[in-house]
Coordinates of C-alpha atoms and ligand atoms in Angstrom, one line a residue:
M277 CA 0.0 0.0 0.0
Y278 CA 2.9 2.4 0.7
D279 CA 5.1 0.9 -2.0
P280 CA 6.7 3.6 -4.2
K281 CA 5.7 3.7 -7.8
P282 CA 7.1 5.7 -10.8
E283 CA 4.1 8.0 -10.7
H284 CA 5.1 9.2 -7.2
K285 CA 8.2 10.7 -8.8
F286 CA 10.6 9.8 -5.9
T287 CA 14.2 10.7 -6.7
F288 CA 17.5 10.5 -4.8
G289 CA 20.9 12.1 -5.5
L290 CA 23.9 9.8 -6.0
W291 CA 25.3 11.6 -3.0
T292 CA 22.4 10.7 -0.7
V293 CA 22.3 6.9 -0.5
G294 CA 25.9 7.0 -1.6
N295 CA 26.9 9.1 1.4
I296 CA 29.9 7.5 3.1
G297 CA 29.3 9.0 6.5
R298 CA 32.2 11.4 6.8
D299 CA 31.6 14.4 9.1
P300 CA 33.8 17.2 10.3
F301 CA 34.9 15.1 13.3
G302 CA 35.1 11.6 11.7
E303 CA 36.3 9.6 8.8
P304 CA 34.0 7.7 6.4
V305 CA 32.2 4.7 7.9
R306 CA 30.7 3.2 4.8
A307 CA 32.3 1.9 1.6
P308 CA 31.7 4.1 -1.5
L309 CA 29.2 2.7 -3.9
S310 CA 29.7 3.0 -7.7
P311 CA 27.2 5.2 -9.6
P312 CA 25.8 2.1 -11.5
G313 CA 25.6 0.3 -8.1
I314 CA 23.5 3.2 -6.7
V315 CA 21.2 3.1 -9.7
H316 CA 20.6 -0.6 -9.1
L317 CA 20.1 0.0 -5.4
L318 CA 17.5 2.8 -6.0
A319 CA 15.7 0.7 -8.6
E320 CA 15.5 -2.2 -6.0
L321 CA 14.0 0.2 -3.5
G322 CA 11.4 1.5 -6.0
A323 CA 12.7 5.1 -6.7
W324 CA 11.8 6.7 -10.0
G325 CA 14.9 8.7 -10.7
V326 CA 18.4 9.6 -9.7
N327 CA 20.1 13.0 -9.8
F328 CA 23.8 13.9 -9.6
H329 CA 26.5 16.6 -9.3
D330 CA 28.9 16.4 -12.2
N331 CA 31.6 15.0 -9.9
D332 CA 29.4 12.4 -8.2
L333 CA 29.5 10.7 -11.6
V334 CA 32.7 11.9 -13.3
P335 CA 35.7 12.7 -11.0
I336 CA 37.0 16.2 -11.4
D337 CA 40.3 14.9 -12.8
A338 CA 38.9 12.3 -15.2
T339 CA 40.3 12.2 -18.7
P340 CA 37.9 12.5 -21.6
A341 CA 38.2 8.8 -22.3
E342 CA 37.5 8.0 -18.6
R343 CA 34.5 10.3 -18.7
D344 CA 33.0 8.6 -21.7
R345 CA 33.5 5.1 -20.2
I346 CA 31.9 6.2 -16.9
V347 CA 28.9 7.8 -18.7
A348 CA 28.4 4.7 -20.8
D349 CA 28.4 2.5 -17.7
F350 CA 25.9 4.8 -16.0
K351 CA 23.6 4.9 -19.1
K352 CA 23.7 1.1 -19.2
A353 CA 22.5 1.0 -15.5
L354 CA 19.7 3.5 -16.3
D355 CA 18.6 1.4 -19.3
D356 CA 18.8 -1.8 -17.4
T357 CA 16.6 -0.4 -14.5
G358 CA 14.4 2.1 -16.2
L359 CA 15.5 4.8 -13.8
V360 CA 15.5 8.4 -15.2
V361 CA 17.7 11.5 -14.5
P362 CA 15.3 14.4 -14.0
M363 CA 17.8 16.8 -12.5
A364 CA 21.5 17.6 -12.6
T365 CA 23.7 20.1 -10.9
T366 CA 27.3 21.2 -10.5
N367 CA 29.7 20.6 -7.6
L368 CA 30.9 24.2 -7.0
F369 CA 32.0 23.6 -3.4
T370 CA 34.3 20.6 -2.8
D371 CA 37.4 21.5 -4.6
P372 CA 39.9 23.9 -3.0
V373 CA 39.5 26.2 -6.0
F374 CA 36.1 27.2 -4.6
R375 CA 37.3 28.1 -1.1
D376 CA 36.1 31.7 -1.5
G377 CA 33.0 30.9 -3.7
A378 CA 32.5 30.0 -7.3
F379 CA 30.3 32.6 -9.1
T380 CA 30.9 35.1 -6.3
S381 CA 34.6 34.5 -5.7
N382 CA 36.7 37.6 -5.6
D383 CA 39.0 36.0 -8.1
P384 CA 37.8 36.5 -11.7
K385 CA 39.8 33.3 -12.7
V386 CA 37.7 31.3 -10.3
R387 CA 34.5 32.9 -11.6
A388 CA 35.4 32.1 -15.1
Y389 CA 36.3 28.5 -14.2
A390 CA 33.0 28.1 -12.4
L391 CA 31.2 29.1 -15.6
Q392 CA 33.2 26.6 -17.6
K393 CA 32.6 23.8 -15.1
T394 CA 28.9 24.5 -15.1
M395 CA 28.6 24.5 -18.9
N396 CA 30.4 21.2 -19.0
A397 CA 28.1 19.8 -16.3
M398 CA 25.0 21.1 -18.2
D399 CA 26.3 19.2 -21.2
L400 CA 26.6 16.1 -19.1
G401 CA 23.1 16.5 -17.6
A402 CA 21.5 17.1 -20.9
E403 CA 23.2 14.0 -22.4
L404 CA 21.5 12.0 -19.6
G405 CA 18.1 13.6 -20.1
A406 CA 17.9 16.1 -17.2
K407 CA 15.3 18.9 -17.5
I408 CA 15.9 20.7 -14.2
Y409 CA 19.2 22.2 -13.4
V410 CA 19.9 23.0 -9.8
F411 CA 22.2 25.8 -8.5
W412 CA 23.1 25.4 -4.8
G413 CA 25.7 28.1 -3.9
G414 CA 27.2 26.4 -0.9
R415 CA 30.4 28.4 -1.0
E416 CA 28.7 31.6 -2.2
G417 CA 29.1 33.6 1.0
T418 CA 31.5 34.9 3.6
E419 CA 32.8 34.4 7.2
T420 CA 33.8 38.1 7.3
D421 CA 32.3 40.8 5.2
A422 CA 35.6 42.7 5.4
G423 CA 36.8 41.2 2.1
K424 CA 33.7 41.1 -0.1
N425 CA 31.0 43.5 -0.9
P426 CA 27.6 41.8 -1.2
L427 CA 26.7 44.2 -4.0
D428 CA 29.6 42.9 -6.0
A429 CA 28.7 39.3 -5.1
G430 CA 25.1 39.8 -6.2
K431 CA 26.2 41.4 -9.4
W432 CA 28.6 38.5 -10.2
F433 CA 26.0 35.9 -9.3
R434 CA 23.4 37.6 -11.6
E435 CA 26.0 37.9 -14.4
A436 CA 26.8 34.2 -14.1
L437 CA 23.1 33.1 -14.2
N438 CA 22.4 35.4 -17.1
F439 CA 25.3 33.9 -19.0
L440 CA 24.2 30.4 -18.3
C441 CA 20.6 31.1 -19.3
E442 CA 21.9 32.3 -22.7
Y443 CA 24.0 29.1 -22.9
N444 CA 20.9 27.1 -22.1
I445 CA 19.1 28.8 -25.0
D446 CA 22.0 28.6 -27.4
Q447 CA 22.4 24.8 -26.8
G448 CA 18.6 24.2 -27.0
Y449 CA 18.7 22.3 -23.7
D450 CA 15.4 23.6 -22.4
Y451 CA 16.5 23.4 -18.8
K452 CA 14.6 25.1 -16.1
F453 CA 17.0 26.4 -13.5
A454 CA 16.2 25.9 -9.8
L455 CA 18.1 28.0 -7.3
E456 CA 18.5 26.4 -3.9
P457 CA 18.8 28.8 -0.9
K458 CA 20.5 27.9 2.3
P459 CA 21.3 30.3 5.2
N460 CA 24.7 28.8 6.2
E461 CA 27.0 25.8 6.0
P462 CA 29.6 25.5 4.7
R463 CA 30.0 29.3 4.7
G464 CA 29.3 31.3 7.8
D465 CA 26.7 33.3 5.8
I466 CA 25.5 32.2 2.4
Y467 CA 24.1 34.9 0.1
L468 CA 20.4 34.8 -0.8
P469 CA 19.7 32.7 2.3
T470 CA 16.0 31.9 2.1
V471 CA 13.3 31.1 -0.5
G472 CA 12.0 34.6 -0.2
S473 CA 15.4 36.2 -0.9
M474 CA 15.9 33.9 -3.9
L475 CA 12.5 34.8 -5.4
G476 CA 13.3 38.5 -5.1
F477 CA 16.7 37.9 -6.8
I478 CA 15.1 35.9 -9.7
A479 CA 13.0 38.9 -10.7
T480 CA 16.2 40.8 -11.4
L481 CA 17.5 38.3 -14.0
D482 CA 17.4 38.6 -17.8
H483 CA 15.3 35.5 -18.2
P484 CA 13.3 35.3 -15.0
R485 CA 10.8 32.8 -16.5
M486 CA 13.6 30.2 -17.0
V487 CA 14.5 30.4 -13.3
G488 CA 12.7 29.1 -10.2
V489 CA 13.6 27.7 -6.8
N490 CA 14.5 24.4 -5.2
P491 CA 13.5 24.8 -1.6
E492 CA 14.8 22.4 1.0
V493 CA 13.1 21.5 4.3
A494 CA 16.4 21.6 6.3
H495 CA 17.5 24.9 4.9
E496 CA 14.4 26.9 5.9
H497 CA 14.3 25.1 9.3
M498 CA 18.0 26.0 9.9
A499 CA 16.8 29.6 9.5
G500 CA 13.9 28.9 11.9
L501 CA 11.3 29.4 9.2
N502 CA 8.0 27.7 8.2
F503 CA 8.9 25.5 5.2
M504 CA 5.4 25.0 3.9
H505 CA 4.9 28.8 3.9
A506 CA 8.0 29.2 1.8
V507 CA 6.9 26.5 -0.6
A508 CA 3.5 28.1 -0.9
Q509 CA 5.1 31.5 -1.8
A510 CA 7.2 29.8 -4.4
W511 CA 4.2 27.9 -5.8
D512 CA 2.1 31.1 -5.9
A513 CA 4.9 32.8 -7.9
G514 CA 5.0 29.8 -10.4
K515 CA 8.5 29.1 -9.2
L516 CA 8.4 25.7 -7.5
F517 CA 10.5 23.9 -10.1
H518 CA 12.0 21.3 -7.7
I519 CA 12.0 20.4 -4.0
D520 CA 14.5 18.9 -1.6
L521 CA 12.9 16.8 1.1
N522 CA 14.7 15.8 4.3
D523 CA 14.4 16.8 8.0
Q524 CA 16.2 18.8 10.5
K525 CA 16.0 19.9 14.2
F526 CA 15.7 23.6 14.4
G527 CA 18.8 25.4 15.5
R528 CA 21.2 22.5 14.9
Y529 CA 24.0 21.8 12.4
D530 CA 22.9 20.7 8.9
Q531 CA 21.5 17.3 9.6
D532 CA 19.9 16.0 6.3
F533 CA 17.8 13.5 8.2
R534 CA 15.4 11.1 6.6
F535 CA 12.2 12.8 5.5
G536 CA 9.7 13.0 8.4
A537 CA 12.3 11.8 10.9
E538 CA 12.0 14.9 13.1
S539 CA 9.1 17.3 12.5
I540 CA 6.1 15.1 11.6
K541 CA 3.6 17.9 11.7
S542 CA 5.6 20.1 9.3
A543 CA 6.1 17.2 7.0
F544 CA 2.4 16.5 7.0
Y545 CA 1.5 20.1 6.1
L546 CA 4.1 20.0 3.4
V547 CA 2.9 16.8 1.8
K548 CA -0.7 18.0 2.1
F549 CA 0.2 21.2 0.4
L550 CA 2.1 19.6 -2.5
E551 CA -0.7 17.0 -3.1
D552 CA -3.6 19.5 -2.7
V553 CA -2.1 22.0 -5.3
G554 CA -1.1 19.1 -7.6
Y555 CA 2.7 19.8 -7.7
A556 CA 3.8 17.6 -10.6
G557 CA 7.6 17.7 -10.1
S558 CA 10.1 15.3 -8.6
R559 CA 9.8 14.5 -4.9
H560 CA 13.6 14.6 -4.4
F561 CA 15.1 13.3 -1.2
D562 CA 18.3 15.3 -0.3
A563 CA 19.1 13.4 2.9
H564 CA 21.4 10.8 4.1
A565 CA 21.4 7.9 6.6
Y566 CA 22.7 8.4 10.2
R567 CA 26.4 7.9 10.4
S568 CA 25.6 4.8 12.5
A569 CA 24.0 3.1 9.5
D570 CA 25.4 0.2 7.6
L571 CA 24.3 -0.6 4.0
E572 CA 21.1 -2.4 5.2
D573 CA 20.2 0.6 7.3
V574 CA 20.9 2.9 4.4
K575 CA 18.2 1.0 2.5
A576 CA 15.9 1.3 5.5
F577 CA 16.6 5.1 5.4
A578 CA 15.7 5.4 1.7
R579 CA 12.6 3.2 2.0
G580 CA 11.6 5.3 5.1
C581 CA 11.8 8.6 3.1
M582 CA 9.3 7.3 0.5
R583 CA 7.1 5.4 2.9
T584 CA 6.7 8.3 5.2
Y585 CA 5.8 10.6 2.2
L586 CA 3.1 8.1 1.1
I587 CA 1.7 7.6 4.6
L588 CA 1.4 11.4 5.0
K589 CA -0.2 11.6 1.6
E590 CA -2.8 9.2 2.9
K591 CA -3.2 11.2 6.1
A592 CA -3.8 14.3 4.0
E593 CA -6.6 12.6 2.1
Q594 CA -8.0 11.5 5.4
F595 CA -7.9 15.1 6.7
N596 CA -9.7 16.3 3.6
A597 CA -12.4 13.6 4.0
D598 CA -12.9 13.9 7.8
I599 CA -16.4 15.2 8.4
E600 CA -15.7 16.6 11.8
I601 CA -12.5 18.4 10.6
Q602 CA -14.2 19.7 7.5
N603 CA -17.2 21.0 9.5
L604 CA -14.9 22.9 11.8
L605 CA -13.1 24.3 8.8
A606 CA -16.4 25.3 7.2
D607 CA -17.4 27.2 10.4
I608 CA -13.9 28.8 10.6
K609 CA -14.2 30.1 7.0
A610 CA -17.9 30.9 7.0
N611 CA -18.8 33.6 4.6
D612 CA -22.4 34.9 4.1
G613 CA -21.3 37.1 1.2
S614 CA -22.3 40.3 3.0
M615 CA -18.8 41.7 2.7
D616 CA -18.4 41.0 -1.0
Q617 CA -19.6 44.6 -1.7
F618 CA -16.4 45.9 0.0
L619 CA -13.7 43.2 -0.7
G620 CA -11.7 42.2 -3.7
V621 CA -10.8 44.5 -6.6
Y622 CA -10.6 48.2 -5.9
S623 CA -13.3 50.5 -7.1
K624 CA -14.4 54.1 -6.1
E625 CA -17.9 52.7 -5.3
K626 CA -16.4 50.2 -2.8
V627 CA -14.4 52.9 -1.2
T628 CA -17.5 55.1 -0.7
A629 CA -19.6 52.2 0.6
L630 CA -16.8 50.9 2.9
K631 CA -16.2 54.3 4.4
A632 CA -20.0 54.6 5.1
H633 CA -20.3 51.2 6.7
S634 CA -20.2 50.9 10.5
F635 CA -18.6 47.8 11.9
D636 CA -19.4 46.4 15.4
R637 CA -15.7 46.1 16.3
A638 CA -16.3 45.0 19.8
A639 CA -18.5 42.1 18.7
M640 CA -16.1 41.1 16.0
G641 CA -13.3 41.1 18.5
Q642 CA -15.3 38.6 20.7
R643 CA -15.2 35.9 18.1
G644 CA -12.8 33.1 18.8
Q645 CA -11.7 30.3 16.5
P646 CA -11.7 26.6 17.4
Y647 CA -8.1 26.0 16.4
E648 CA -7.3 24.1 19.6
Q649 CA -10.1 21.6 18.7
L650 CA -8.9 21.4 15.1
D651 CA -5.3 20.9 16.0
Q652 CA -6.1 18.2 18.5
L653 CA -8.1 16.4 15.8
L654 CA -5.1 16.7 13.5
I655 CA -2.8 15.3 16.2
E656 CA -5.1 12.4 16.8
L657 CA -5.3 11.8 13.0
L658 CA -1.5 11.8 12.8
L659 CA -1.2 9.5 15.9
G660 CA -3.4 7.0 14.1
I661 CA -6.5 7.0 16.4
R662 CA -8.9 8.6 14.0
Ligands
GCO844 C1 23.4 20.9 1.0 C2 22.6 21.0 -0.2 C3 23.1 20.2 -1.3 C4 22.4 20.5 -2.6 C5 23.0 19.7 -3.7 C6 22.3 19.8 -5.0 O1 23.0 21.3 2.1 O2 24.5 20.3 1.0 O3 21.3 20.7 0.1 O4 22.8 18.8 -1.0 O5 21.0 20.2 -2.6 O6 24.3 20.2 -3.9 O7 22.4 21.1 -5.6
MN845 MN1 21.0 20.7 2.3
MN846 MN1 19.6 20.3 -1.1

C-alpha cells in the first residue's frame, strides 16, 4: 500500500544513498558505492529517478576517455533499470578552488572556471536527459564581510546566471534552472539565504521565466522558518521547479535527516500542500542515513523517506475527507457574502460604501476560532487513532 511507484516521482541524489558518513569530526564509515551500483540499489527500493552533481558521476580529474566510459556504464545501468535522470547540478563547493566561492569568488579566474565547469556539467546532464538544473551556492558567501561587498557578489551571481541562461538557450537544452537557498554551512553566511530572498533575486535576471527555486526543508528550518509557507510562496509565484525533502531539528547543524524523521507535523503540512495543489515535479530526497547506519540501514533510510511521504499523503486525504474536521473548517471560513460589496478588486464605489459602513468592532473582537479543537483532531489523526 505504501510501495513507491514511478508516478510518485521519488528521486534521490547519487550523493544521498551514496553518502559514506564522513563528518567534520570523523572519517567515512561506509564503503563508497559506484554510480551504477547506486542506480541498481535505487531501482530495487522503488525510486523513479536519480540525480547527480557532475563529480558524483565523473571525477573532477577524469580524462575525456574515462568520462566517456563512466557515462556509458551509467547509461547502461539506467537502461537496465528504467531509472530516469530528472535533475542535474554542479559541484561548485568541494574542490579547494572554490574556497572563496564560485560565481561570487573575488578572483575572476575562479568565476570564469565556475562558468566553464557549469557549462560542461550542463552538457553532461542534458546528455542523460535532465530537464531541471539546480544551483546550490554552498560556497557563495562569507565568514567576514571585510573582504567582499555583497553588491559585487550579487552582481557576479546575476551575471553568471544570465550567462548560463543564454548558454541554455543557445544549446537548446530547455533546462529550467532551480536556485536552492541555504542560510549557512559550509559558509558562515551564504548569500540569498532563504526562498523569499531567492524569489526576489530571480525577478532581477534577464530570463526570469527560466529560473525558479529548489527549496529544502532543512535549509528553511535552519533559519527557523516555516517551510510550507516558503513553498507556498514559491508555488504562488509559479517558481516551484523542484523540491529537496529531508528533515532537521531547528537550531542545529545541517542534519539532512530522513524525510519526516523529526518534524512530523511540518512534514504533514508540506505533503498535504504539495498534493492539494497538484505539484507535478520530482519528490527529491536530499538526505542521508545516520552515520551509525550500515548498508542495510541505508536501504531502510531510503525506504523510510518514500514510505513516510506516502503515509502522510494518505493522512492528507483522510484530513480532507474527515467530516468533523471539515465541518470545523467550514465554520472557521464561514462567509455569508455580505462583505463582497467591499472586498476584492478596488473601485471608487467600494471605497464610498466601505467608508460609510459601520462595523461592530467589539462584537467582531469577541469571536474566537476553534483552532485548539482542530489541531487536536489533526494530532489524533497523525497519531493514528482517527
Ligand atoms: C546541502 C545542499 C546540497 C544541494 C546539492 C544539489 O545542504 O549540501 O542541500 O545537497 O542540494 O548540492 O544542488
Ligand atoms: Mn541541504
Ligand atoms: Mn539540497
